[in-house]
Amino acid sequence: MSSLVIQDLHVSIGDKEIVKGLSLTIRSGEVHAIMGPNGTGKSTLAKVAAGHPDYTVTKGDILLDGASILEKEADERARAGLFLAFQYPSEIPGVSIANFLRAAVQARLPEGEEIDATAYYKRLYAKMDMLKIDRKFTSRAVNEGFSGGEKKRCEILQMAMLEPKFALMDETDSGLDIDALRIVAEGVNALRGPNLGVLLITHYQRLLNYIVPDFVHVMYDGRIVKSGDKSLALELEAKGYDWVKKELALANA
Ligand code: ADP
Ligand code: MG
């Protein structure tokens, strides 16, 4: 059983505070969704957790199995079991998906240990079969000329191969057509299990029609202001974010 604990996290970019005291605990096997209006700091949270150098943590901590990850580089965090799916994945021309994944898997092995090619391809093909991905896919260059759906498929395959303890997925509004949405959902549902914790960041409720979360959190102005189960997402869909803002204004009056 693993845990990812975010403790009173404050994050700034330049002198602007974006995340303003956010706390959240995710355990293996749980799927948490964070929803919230645009500009609230959702993507910032995901990037900080992954180790993006532009953001400064001014207070609080992020603990993976009890140990702080804040001093670790992005690649060390990945090796420790964090996976970040990007909202806008980069293209890597000239590098095939098969070679890219192989390098990623190799990077996780202890110093001096070589990947076994036969075993690697066997595992790759097993994961692809599980995710219903065509084998031809692996000879294409990473994300080059990919549709939104293909980028998502590539991301899910990376996640399947790396077997992270926690996956942070920023799946905000833009660029996710219904096809891509379904690919992400099918992938997450296929990989969902007792050894994986998921933090799903989304602006719209519709993704949660396909991936049913165990917990839903509403983020507003850099904090989690409301938590509940999947019914909270439906309530948000029906009432909009203004409802949460009004409740907050009342509470603070
Ligand atoms: P969300 O994902 O909830 O829409 P973001 O985390 O992308 O929100 O952004 C939160 C706030 O931080 C916004 O006001 C945004 O303009 C600001 N912000 C995010 N990244 C940067 C950056 N690299 N430079 C300056 N401001 C940023
Ligand atoms: Mg965002």
XYZ file of N, CA, C and O in Angstrom, residues 46-54 72-74 77:
52
model
N -0.254 19.713 -10.872
C 0.295 18.531 -11.545
C 1.762 18.744 -11.909
O 2.599 17.858 -11.716
N 2.090 19.926 -12.397
C 3.472 20.195 -12.820
C 4.423 20.223 -11.632
O 5.557 19.748 -11.722
N 3.972 20.811 -10.535
C 4.812 20.864 -9.339
C 5.093 19.454 -8.831
O 6.223 19.121 -8.459
N 4.056 18.622 -8.843
C 4.242 17.248 -8.369
C 5.247 16.508 -9.239
O 6.019 15.685 -8.760
N 5.267 16.841 -10.525
C 6.179 16.165 -11.450
C 7.580 16.772 -11.436
O 8.499 16.222 -12.018
N 7.742 17.921 -10.778
C 9.080 18.510 -10.665
C 9.399 19.562 -11.703
O 10.568 19.785 -12.037
N 8.410 20.248 -12.221
C 8.635 21.310 -13.209
C 9.456 22.435 -12.571
O 9.118 22.936 -11.499
N 10.559 22.850 -13.236
C 11.476 23.797 -12.598
C 10.968 25.239 -12.491
O 11.532 26.029 -11.735
N 9.914 25.611 -13.209
C 9.453 27.006 -13.200
C 8.714 27.404 -11.922
O 8.517 28.582 -11.663
N 13.765 16.034 -5.174
C 14.143 15.094 -6.236
C 13.919 15.709 -7.616
O 12.976 16.464 -7.825
N 14.783 15.344 -8.563
C 14.606 15.756 -9.964
C 13.420 14.994 -10.544
O 13.019 13.951 -10.011
N 12.926 15.505 -11.677
C 11.757 14.889 -12.315
C 11.982 13.395 -12.593
O 11.095 12.572 -12.366
N 11.739 11.321 -9.465
C 10.339 11.168 -9.048
C 9.680 10.069 -9.871
O 8.904 9.267 -9.348
